[in-house]
Coordinates of C-alpha atoms in Angstrom, one line a residue:
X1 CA 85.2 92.7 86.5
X2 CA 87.0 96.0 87.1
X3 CA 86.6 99.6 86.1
X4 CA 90.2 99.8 85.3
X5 CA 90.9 100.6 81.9
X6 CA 91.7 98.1 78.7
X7 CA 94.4 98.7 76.1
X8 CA 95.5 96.3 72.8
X9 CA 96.5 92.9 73.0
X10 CA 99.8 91.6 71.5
X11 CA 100.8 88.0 70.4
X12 CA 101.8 86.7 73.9
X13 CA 98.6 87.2 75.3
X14 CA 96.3 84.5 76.0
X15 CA 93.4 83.4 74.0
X16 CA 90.6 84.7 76.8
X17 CA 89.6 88.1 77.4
X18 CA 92.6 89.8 79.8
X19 CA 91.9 93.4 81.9
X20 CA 95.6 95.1 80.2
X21 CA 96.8 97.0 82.8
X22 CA 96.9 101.1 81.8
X23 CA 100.4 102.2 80.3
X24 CA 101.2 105.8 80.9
X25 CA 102.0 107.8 77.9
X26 CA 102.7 111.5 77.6
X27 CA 99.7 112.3 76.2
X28 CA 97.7 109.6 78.1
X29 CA 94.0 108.2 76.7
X30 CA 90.6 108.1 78.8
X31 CA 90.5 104.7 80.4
X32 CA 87.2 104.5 79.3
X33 CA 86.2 105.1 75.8
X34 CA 82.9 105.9 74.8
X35 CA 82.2 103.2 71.4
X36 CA 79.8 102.2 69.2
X37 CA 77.2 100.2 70.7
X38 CA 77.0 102.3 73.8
X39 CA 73.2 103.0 74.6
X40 CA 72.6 99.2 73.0
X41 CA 69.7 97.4 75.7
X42 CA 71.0 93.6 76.3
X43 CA 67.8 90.9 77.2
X44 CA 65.9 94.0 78.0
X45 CA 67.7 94.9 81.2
X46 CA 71.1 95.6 80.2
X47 CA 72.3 99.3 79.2
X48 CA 75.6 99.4 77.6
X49 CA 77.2 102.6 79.1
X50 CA 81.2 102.7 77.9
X51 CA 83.8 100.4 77.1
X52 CA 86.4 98.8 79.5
X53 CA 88.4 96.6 77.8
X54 CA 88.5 94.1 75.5
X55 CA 90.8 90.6 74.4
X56 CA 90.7 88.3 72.5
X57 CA 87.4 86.3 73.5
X58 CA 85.2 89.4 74.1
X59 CA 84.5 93.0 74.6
X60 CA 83.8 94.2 78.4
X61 CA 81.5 97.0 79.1
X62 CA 80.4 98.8 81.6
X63 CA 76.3 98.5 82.0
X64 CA 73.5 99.6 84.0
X65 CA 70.7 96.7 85.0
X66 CA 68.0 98.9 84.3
X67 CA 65.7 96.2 86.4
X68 CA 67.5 96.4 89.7
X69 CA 69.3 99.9 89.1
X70 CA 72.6 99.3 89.7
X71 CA 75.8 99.4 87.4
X72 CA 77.3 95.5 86.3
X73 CA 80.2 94.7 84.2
X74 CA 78.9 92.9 80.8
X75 CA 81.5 90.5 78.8
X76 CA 80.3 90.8 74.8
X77 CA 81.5 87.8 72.8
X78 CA 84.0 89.0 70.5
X79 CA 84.4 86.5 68.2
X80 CA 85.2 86.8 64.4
X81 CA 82.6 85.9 61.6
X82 CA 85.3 84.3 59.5
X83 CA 86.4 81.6 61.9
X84 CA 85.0 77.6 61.0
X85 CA 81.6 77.3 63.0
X86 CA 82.9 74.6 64.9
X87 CA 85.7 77.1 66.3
X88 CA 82.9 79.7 67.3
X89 CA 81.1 77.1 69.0
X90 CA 84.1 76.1 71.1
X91 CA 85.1 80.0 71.7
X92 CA 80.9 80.5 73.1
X93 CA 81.2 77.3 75.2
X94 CA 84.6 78.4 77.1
X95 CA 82.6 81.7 77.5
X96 CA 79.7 79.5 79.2
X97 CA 82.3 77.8 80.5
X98 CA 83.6 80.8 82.2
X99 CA 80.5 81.6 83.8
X100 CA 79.6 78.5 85.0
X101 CA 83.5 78.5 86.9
X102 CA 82.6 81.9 88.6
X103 CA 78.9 81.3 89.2
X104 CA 80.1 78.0 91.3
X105 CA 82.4 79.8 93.6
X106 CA 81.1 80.9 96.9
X107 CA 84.5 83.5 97.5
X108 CA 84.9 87.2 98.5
X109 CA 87.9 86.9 96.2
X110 CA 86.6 85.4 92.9
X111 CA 84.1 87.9 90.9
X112 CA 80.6 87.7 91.1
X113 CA 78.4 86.2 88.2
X114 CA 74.9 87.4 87.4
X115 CA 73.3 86.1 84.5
X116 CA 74.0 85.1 81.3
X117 CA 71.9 86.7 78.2
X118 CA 72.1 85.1 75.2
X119 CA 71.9 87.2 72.2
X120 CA 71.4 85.6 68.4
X121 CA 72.9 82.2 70.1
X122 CA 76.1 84.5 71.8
X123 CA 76.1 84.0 75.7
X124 CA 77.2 87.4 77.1
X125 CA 78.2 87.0 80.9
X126 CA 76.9 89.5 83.6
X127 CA 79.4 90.4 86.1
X128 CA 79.5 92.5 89.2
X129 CA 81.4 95.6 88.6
X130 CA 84.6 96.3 90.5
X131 CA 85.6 99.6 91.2
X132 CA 89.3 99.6 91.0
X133 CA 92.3 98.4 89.0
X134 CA 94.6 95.5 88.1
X135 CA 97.3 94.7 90.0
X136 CA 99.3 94.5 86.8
X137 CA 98.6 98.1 86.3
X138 CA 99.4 99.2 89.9
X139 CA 102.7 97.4 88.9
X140 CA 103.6 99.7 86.1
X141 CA 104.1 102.3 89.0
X142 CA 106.3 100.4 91.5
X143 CA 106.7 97.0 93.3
X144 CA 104.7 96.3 96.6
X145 CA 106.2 96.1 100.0
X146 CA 106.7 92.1 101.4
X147 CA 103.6 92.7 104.0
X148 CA 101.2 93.9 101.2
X149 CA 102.4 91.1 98.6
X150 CA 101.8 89.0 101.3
X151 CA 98.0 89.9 102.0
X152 CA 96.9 90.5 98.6
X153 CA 98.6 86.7 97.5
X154 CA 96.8 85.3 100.7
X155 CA 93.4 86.7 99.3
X156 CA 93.9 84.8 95.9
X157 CA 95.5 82.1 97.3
X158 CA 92.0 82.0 99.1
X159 CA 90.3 82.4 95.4
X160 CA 92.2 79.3 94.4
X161 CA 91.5 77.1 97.4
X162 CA 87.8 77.6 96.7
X163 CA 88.1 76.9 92.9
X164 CA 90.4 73.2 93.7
X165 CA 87.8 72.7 96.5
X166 CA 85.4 73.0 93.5
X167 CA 86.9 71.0 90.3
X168 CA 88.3 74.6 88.9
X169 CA 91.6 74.9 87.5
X170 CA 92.0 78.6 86.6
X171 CA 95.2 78.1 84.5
X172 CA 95.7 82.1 83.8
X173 CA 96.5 83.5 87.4
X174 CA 98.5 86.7 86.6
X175 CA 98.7 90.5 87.5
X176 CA 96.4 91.6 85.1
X177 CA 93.6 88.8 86.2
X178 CA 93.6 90.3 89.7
X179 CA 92.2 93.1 91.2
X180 CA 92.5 95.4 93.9
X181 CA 89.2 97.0 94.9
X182 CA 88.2 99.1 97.7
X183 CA 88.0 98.5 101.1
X184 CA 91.3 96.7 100.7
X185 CA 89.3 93.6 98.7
X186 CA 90.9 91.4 96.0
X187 CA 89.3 89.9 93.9
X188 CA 90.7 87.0 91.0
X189 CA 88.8 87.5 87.5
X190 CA 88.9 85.6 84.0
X191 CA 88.0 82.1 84.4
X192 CA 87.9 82.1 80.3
X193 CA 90.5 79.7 80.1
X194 CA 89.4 77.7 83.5
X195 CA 89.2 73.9 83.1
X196 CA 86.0 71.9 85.4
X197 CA 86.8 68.6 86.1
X198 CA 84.4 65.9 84.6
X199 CA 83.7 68.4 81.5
X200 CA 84.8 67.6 78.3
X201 CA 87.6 69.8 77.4
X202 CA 87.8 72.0 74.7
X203 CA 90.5 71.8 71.5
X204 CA 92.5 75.3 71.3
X205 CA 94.0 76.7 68.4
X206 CA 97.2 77.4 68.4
X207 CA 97.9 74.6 71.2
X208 CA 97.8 75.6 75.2
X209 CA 95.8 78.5 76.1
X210 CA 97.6 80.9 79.3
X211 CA 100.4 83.9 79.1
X212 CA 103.4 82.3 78.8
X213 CA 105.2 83.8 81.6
X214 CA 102.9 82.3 84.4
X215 CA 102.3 79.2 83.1
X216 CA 103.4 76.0 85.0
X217 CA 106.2 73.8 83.4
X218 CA 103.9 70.9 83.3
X219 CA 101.8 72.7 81.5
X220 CA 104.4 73.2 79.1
X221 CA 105.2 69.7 78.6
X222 CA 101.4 68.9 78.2
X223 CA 101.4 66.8 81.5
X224 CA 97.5 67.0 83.0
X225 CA 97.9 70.4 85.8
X226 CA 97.0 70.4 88.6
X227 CA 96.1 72.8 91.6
X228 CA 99.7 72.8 92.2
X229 CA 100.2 74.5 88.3
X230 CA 97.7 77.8 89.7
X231 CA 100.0 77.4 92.7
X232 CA 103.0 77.7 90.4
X233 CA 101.4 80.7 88.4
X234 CA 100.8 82.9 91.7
X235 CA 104.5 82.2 92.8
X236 CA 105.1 83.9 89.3
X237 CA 102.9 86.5 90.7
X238 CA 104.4 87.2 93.9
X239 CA 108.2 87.0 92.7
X240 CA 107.3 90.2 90.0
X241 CA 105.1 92.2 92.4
X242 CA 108.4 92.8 94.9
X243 CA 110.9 92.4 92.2
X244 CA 109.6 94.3 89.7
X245 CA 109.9 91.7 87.1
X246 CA 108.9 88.3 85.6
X247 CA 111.7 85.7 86.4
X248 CA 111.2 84.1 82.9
X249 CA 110.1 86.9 80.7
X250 CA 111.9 86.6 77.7
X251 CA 111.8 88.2 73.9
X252 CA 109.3 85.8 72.2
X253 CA 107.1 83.1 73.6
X254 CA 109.3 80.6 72.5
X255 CA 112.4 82.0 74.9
X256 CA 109.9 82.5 77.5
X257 CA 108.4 79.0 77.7
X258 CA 112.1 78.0 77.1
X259 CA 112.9 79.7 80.3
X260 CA 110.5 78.7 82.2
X261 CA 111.2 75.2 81.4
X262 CA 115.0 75.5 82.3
X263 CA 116.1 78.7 83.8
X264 CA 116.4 78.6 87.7
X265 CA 115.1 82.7 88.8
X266 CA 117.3 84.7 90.4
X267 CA 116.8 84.3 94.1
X268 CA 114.3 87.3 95.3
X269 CA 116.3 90.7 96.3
X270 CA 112.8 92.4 97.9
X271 CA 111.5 89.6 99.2
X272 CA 112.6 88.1 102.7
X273 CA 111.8 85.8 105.2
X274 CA 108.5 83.7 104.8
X275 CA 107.7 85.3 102.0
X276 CA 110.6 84.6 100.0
X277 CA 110.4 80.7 101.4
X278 CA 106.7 80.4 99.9
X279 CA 108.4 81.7 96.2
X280 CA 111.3 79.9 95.9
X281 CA 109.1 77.0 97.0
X282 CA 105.9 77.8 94.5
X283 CA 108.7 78.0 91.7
X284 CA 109.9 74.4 92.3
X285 CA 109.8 73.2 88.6
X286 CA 108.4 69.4 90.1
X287 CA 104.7 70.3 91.2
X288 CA 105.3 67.3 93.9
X289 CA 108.1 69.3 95.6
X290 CA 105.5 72.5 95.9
X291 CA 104.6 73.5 98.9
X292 CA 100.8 72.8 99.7
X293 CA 98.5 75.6 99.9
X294 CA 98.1 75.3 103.5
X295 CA 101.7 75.4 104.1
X296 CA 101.7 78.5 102.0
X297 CA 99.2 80.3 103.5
X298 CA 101.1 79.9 107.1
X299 CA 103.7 81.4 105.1
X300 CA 102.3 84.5 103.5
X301 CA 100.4 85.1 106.8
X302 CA 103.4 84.9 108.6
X303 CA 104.7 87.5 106.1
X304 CA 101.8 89.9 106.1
X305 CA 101.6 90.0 109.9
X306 CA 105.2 89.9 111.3
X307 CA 106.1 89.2 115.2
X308 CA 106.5 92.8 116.6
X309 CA 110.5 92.3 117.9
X310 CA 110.7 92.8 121.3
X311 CA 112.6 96.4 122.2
X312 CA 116.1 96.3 123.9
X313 CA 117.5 98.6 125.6
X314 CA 121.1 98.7 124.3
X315 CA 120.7 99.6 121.4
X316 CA 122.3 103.2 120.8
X317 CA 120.9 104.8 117.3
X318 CA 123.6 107.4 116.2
X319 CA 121.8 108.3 112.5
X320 CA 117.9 108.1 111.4
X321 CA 117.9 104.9 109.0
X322 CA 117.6 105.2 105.5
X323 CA 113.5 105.3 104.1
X324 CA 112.5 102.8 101.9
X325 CA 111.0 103.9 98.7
X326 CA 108.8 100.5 98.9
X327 CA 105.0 101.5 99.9
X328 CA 102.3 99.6 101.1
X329 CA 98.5 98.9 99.4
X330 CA 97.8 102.8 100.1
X331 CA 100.0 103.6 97.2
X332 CA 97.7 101.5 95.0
X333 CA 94.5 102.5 96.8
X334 CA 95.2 105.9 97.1
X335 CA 96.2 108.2 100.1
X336 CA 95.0 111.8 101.2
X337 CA 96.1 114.6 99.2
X338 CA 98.1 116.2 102.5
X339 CA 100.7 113.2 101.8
X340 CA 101.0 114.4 98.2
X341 CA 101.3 117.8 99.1
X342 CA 103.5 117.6 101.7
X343 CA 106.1 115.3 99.9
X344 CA 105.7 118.4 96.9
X345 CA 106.4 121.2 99.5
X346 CA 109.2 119.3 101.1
X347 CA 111.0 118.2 98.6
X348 CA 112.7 121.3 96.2
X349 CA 113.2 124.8 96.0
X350 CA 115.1 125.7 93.6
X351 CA 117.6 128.7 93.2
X352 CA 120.3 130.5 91.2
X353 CA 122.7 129.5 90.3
X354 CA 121.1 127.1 88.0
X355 CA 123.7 124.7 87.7
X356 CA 124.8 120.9 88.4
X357 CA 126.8 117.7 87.5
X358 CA 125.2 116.0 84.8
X359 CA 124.3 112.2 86.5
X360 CA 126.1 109.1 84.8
X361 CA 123.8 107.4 82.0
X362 CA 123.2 111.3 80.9
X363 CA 123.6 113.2 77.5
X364 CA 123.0 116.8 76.1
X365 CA 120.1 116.9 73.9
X366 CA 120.5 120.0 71.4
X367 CA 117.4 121.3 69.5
X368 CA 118.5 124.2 67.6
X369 CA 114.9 125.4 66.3
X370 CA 113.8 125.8 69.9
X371 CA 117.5 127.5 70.6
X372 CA 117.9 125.1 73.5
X373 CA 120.0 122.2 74.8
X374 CA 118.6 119.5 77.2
X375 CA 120.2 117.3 79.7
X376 CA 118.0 114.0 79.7
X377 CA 118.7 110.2 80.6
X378 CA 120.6 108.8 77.9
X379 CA 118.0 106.1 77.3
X380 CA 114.6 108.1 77.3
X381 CA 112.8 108.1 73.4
X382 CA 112.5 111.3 71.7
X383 CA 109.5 112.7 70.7
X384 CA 109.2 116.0 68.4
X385 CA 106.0 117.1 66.1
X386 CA 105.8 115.8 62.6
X387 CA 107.5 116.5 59.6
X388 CA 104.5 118.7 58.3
X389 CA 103.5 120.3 61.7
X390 CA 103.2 124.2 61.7
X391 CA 103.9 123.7 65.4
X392 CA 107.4 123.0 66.0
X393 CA 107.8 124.7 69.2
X394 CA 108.0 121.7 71.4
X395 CA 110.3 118.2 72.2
X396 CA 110.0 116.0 74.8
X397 CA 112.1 112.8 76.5
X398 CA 110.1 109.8 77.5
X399 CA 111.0 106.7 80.0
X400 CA 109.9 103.9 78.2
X401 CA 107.9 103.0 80.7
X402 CA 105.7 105.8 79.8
X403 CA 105.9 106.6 83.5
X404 CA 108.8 110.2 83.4
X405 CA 108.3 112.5 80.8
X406 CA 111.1 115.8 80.0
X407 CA 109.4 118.4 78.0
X408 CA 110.2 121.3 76.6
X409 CA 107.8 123.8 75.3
X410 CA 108.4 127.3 73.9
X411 CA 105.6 130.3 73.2
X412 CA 107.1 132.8 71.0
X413 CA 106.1 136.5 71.4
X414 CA 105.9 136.9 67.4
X415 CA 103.3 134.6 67.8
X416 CA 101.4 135.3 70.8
X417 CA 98.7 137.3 68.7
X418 CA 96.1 136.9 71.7
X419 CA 98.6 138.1 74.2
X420 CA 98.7 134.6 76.7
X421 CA 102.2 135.5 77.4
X422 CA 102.3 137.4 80.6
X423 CA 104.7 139.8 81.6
X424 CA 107.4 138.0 83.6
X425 CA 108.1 134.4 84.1
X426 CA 106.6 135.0 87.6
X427 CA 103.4 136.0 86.9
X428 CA 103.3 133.2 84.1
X429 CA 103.8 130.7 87.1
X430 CA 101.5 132.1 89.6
X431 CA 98.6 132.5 86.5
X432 CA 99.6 128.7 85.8
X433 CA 99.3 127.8 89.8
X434 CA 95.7 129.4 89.7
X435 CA 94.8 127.6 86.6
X436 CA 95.8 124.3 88.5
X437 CA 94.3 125.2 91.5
X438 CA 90.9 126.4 90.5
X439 CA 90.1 124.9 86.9
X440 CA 93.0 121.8 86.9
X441 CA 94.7 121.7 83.3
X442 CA 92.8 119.7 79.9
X443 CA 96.1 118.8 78.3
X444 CA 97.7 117.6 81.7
X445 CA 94.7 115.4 82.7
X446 CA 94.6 117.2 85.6
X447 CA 91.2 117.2 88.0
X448 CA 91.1 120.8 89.8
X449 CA 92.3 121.2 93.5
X450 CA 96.2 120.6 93.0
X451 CA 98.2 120.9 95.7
X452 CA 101.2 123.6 94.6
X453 CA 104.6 124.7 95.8
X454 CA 105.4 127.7 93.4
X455 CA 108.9 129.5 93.6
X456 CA 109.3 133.0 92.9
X457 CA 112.9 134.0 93.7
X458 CA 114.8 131.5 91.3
X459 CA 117.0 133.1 88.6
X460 CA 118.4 132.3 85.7
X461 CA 121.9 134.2 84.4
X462 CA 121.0 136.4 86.7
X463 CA 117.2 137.4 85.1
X464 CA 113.9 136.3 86.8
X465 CA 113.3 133.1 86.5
X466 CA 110.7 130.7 88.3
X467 CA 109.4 127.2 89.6
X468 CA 106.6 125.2 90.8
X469 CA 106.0 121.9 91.8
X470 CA 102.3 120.7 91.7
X471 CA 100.5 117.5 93.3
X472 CA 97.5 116.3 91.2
X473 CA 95.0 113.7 90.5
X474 CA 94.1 113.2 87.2
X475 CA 91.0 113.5 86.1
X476 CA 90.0 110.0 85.0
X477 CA 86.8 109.3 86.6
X478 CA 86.7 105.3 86.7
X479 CA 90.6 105.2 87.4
X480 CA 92.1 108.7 89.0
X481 CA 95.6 108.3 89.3
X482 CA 98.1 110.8 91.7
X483 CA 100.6 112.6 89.3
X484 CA 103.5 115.5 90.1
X485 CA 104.6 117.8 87.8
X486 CA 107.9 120.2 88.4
X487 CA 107.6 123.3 86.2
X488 CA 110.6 125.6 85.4
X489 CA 109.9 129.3 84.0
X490 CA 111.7 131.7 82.0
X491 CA 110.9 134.4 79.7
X492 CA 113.7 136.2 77.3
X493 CA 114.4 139.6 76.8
X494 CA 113.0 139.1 73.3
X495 CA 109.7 138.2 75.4
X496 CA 109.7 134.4 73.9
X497 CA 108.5 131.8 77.4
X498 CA 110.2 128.7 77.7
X499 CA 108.6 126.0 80.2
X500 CA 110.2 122.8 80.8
X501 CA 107.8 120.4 82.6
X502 CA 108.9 117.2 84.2
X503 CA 106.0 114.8 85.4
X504 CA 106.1 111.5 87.0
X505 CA 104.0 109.4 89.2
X506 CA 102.7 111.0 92.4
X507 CA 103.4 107.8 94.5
X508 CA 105.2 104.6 94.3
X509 CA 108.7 104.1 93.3
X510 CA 108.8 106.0 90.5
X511 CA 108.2 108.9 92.6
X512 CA 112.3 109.3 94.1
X513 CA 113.1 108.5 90.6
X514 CA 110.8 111.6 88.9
X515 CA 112.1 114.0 91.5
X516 CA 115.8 113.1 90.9
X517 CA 115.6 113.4 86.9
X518 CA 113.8 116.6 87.2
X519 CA 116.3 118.1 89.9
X520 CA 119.0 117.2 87.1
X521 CA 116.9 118.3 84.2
X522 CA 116.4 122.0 86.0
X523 CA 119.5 122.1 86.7
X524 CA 121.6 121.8 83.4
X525 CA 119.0 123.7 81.3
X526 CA 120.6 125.6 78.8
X527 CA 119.4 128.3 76.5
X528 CA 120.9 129.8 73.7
X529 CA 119.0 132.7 74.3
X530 CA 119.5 135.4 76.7

């Protein structure tokens, strides 16, 4: 089970326990939350040391086997007091269930399974512990290139092969079920909803059991599945890691299931060559006209390791080809900070005159308490304090990803009563770029050692004005993420300091798309006060 961090669950999700991916906000939470029962010894051996997650089946912690010394991932049952006892026995036995569909598989791509400790008559499944995240939540940053969708779907392809080699149906392959550990392993999670052939199966409330979006149209119809439906459910998987998006996410589970019934996918714009053959052909909605596995795996393998084209000699290049913003596993994995930094240092100095074209899907934002008008997308969700705040000297502009943020913050002198204003915006920026560089930053999340480009020539009107542009990791320890911040100085004759701070993710595709809205943002600032 991974590290990465857990988050709610809403009424599409399915009935077992699912890893949520981690949605950036602007004022992001710890991914992992210290919570009652932490401290709490399981069959003796078991430490409870944090929270990781939790769905609807069970609560996942992070534990130390205090018998072997090392740290495991320990799934809690979770399951409420008020359902009929015949319900909770079902819920305990899929979580047996669970186990025993792990423990079987001999796989460097399915999770390991330990032990399982029963407590007062509740199983609660010892896993190993990966160090990592989902590839659902890597997908909240970007889409992956065609070579590494292709080697990360060959590793769970490999996951299912041993599972159908074994009697095990997974029946809930998605993003969020698969995770991308270090040294480049994958590994496929959650067998809570797993069916073993010659077991009884289990009656579900609330009819099938899966995320609607991935599940096989058989399924949907209540035909028996197959290993063709997990096939089906990691075509899903490859279509929205280079697309960006599920083919048959809808509104409600009812569209979705609707859609996935009916609706033929738009044919895959990222995707190309092999890789694009073994989707369109997972996504058959007939499991006989699926390709096998084995023809699949000649497909993403073909994919993942291209011919190298043989060089000609007449070919006359009169202009350097245009970069793709598409990045490989080391976006998901993490790269050295000199990549970070240099992107920062290379990408934007700027300089009066501080103006520009405001970009189509734009508007002017005016906040006339802070005396300031923004330009922001036209689409981002405002965000200002509350009605009864005393501190009303801030407003910002969110993607609703959660991924860009715009805001704008403003420290009056009249209130300054411990003197934090310093006496020019440029020696605000450069006591800022120390801060960052030497202590890192509590409300940005930020670890120390940023990487900075500060700027101390801009103006503003024709006063002293200044910028900086800072590379960061944050400072979650089980799931550090690369951030960049651009921040834009000025201080007014009347000695009030106006920042306005643009952060978006430090890699993946968001990155381009940060840089561009704070470039615009910068650029069509405009205060009403001199």
């Amino acid at each position: 089970m991974s590290s990465d961090g857990g988050a709610g669950r809403t009424a599409d999700d399915t009935t077992s326990f699912v890893l949520q991916p981690p949605r950036p906000n602007p004022d992001p939470q710890p991914a992992v939350v210290p919570a009652q029962g932490a401290g709490r010894l399981i069959a003796g051996r078991y430490r409870l040391l944090a929270k990781l997650g939790h769905g609807g089946m069970g609560t996942v912690w992070r534990a130390k086997d205090e018998m072997v010394d090392r740290e495991v991932a320990v799934k809690e049952p979770r399951i409420p007091d008020h359902l009929p006892e015949r319900e909770q026995a079902n819920a305990f036995e899929r979580m047996r269930r669970e186990a025993r569909a792990a423990a079987r598989l001999d796989h460097p791509a399915v999770v390991g399974v330990y032990d399982v400790a029963v407590v007062d008559g509740r199983p609660w499944i010892v896993m190993e512990l990966v160090h990592g995240r989902s590839l659902g939540g890597a997908l909240q940053e970007g889409t992956l290139d065609v070579r590494e969708a292709a080697r990360i779907g060959l590793q769970v392809l490999g996951a299912l092969e041993a599972a159908h080699a074994a009697g095990v149906l997974h029946r809930d392959v998605k993003p969020d079920n698969v995770l991308l550990g270090r040294y480049d392993r994958v590994v496929l999670t959650d067998f809570g909803i797993a069916q073993i052939e010659g077991e009884t199966s289990l009656t579900d409330t609330g009819g099938f059991v899966g995320s609607p979006e991935y599940i096989a149209p058989e399924r949907v119809l209540g035909q028996r599945p197959g290993p063709a439906s997990d096939l089906w459910s990691l075509g899903v998987v490859l279509y929205t890691a280079t697309e960006g998006v599920s083919p048959f996410r809808r509104s409600n589970t009812p569209a979705t299931l609707q859609s996935v019934l009916n609706a033929a996918p738009a044919a895959p714009a990222a995707a190309r060559g092999p890789l694009a053959e073994a989707i369109n052909g997972l996504l058959q909605k007939d499991p006989a006209h699926r390709p096998t596995a084995a023809r699949v795996r000649a497909l993403l393998q073909a994919a993942a390791d291209p011919p190298t084209p043989e060089p000609t000699q007449h070919v006359r290049v009169t202009a350097p080809a245009a970069r793709s913003r598409r990045l490989g596993r080391k976006v998901w994995l993490g790269v050295g900070a000199a990549v970070v930094a240099a992107a920062a240092a290379g990408y934007l100095v700027l300089a009066d005159p501080f103006a520009g074209p405001l970009p189509d899907g734009w508007a002017k934002r005016t906040d006339a308490e802070l005396g300031v008008t923004l330009a922001v997308p036209a689409t981002y969700q405002v965000g200002r304090p509350d009605k009864d705040a005393t501190d009303k000297t801030w407003v910002s502009y969110t993607d609703w990803s959660g991924g860009i943020s715009i805001v704008l913050d403003l420290t009056r002198k009249a209130d300054d009563s411990l003197n934090e204003i310093k006496s020019n915006a440029v020696a605000q920026m450069r006591a800022d770029d120390e801060k960052f560089k030497n202590e890192g930053d509590y409300d940005l999340d930020m670890a120390k050692g940023a990487r900075t480009h500060p700027d101390d020539d801009a103006t503003y009107r024709g006063r002293q004005a200044a910028t900086n542009t800072v590379a960061f990791t944050t400072d979650d320890s089980q799931d550090p993420r690369p951030r960049e911040i651009q921040i834009f100085y000025y201080r007014t004759k009347a000695g009030d300091l106006y920042r306005l701070t643009v952060g978006y993710p430090g890699k993946g595709d968001f990155t381009a798309r940060g840089r561009e809205v704070a470039k615009a943002a910068i650029a069509n600032l405009d205060l009403t006060k001199p």
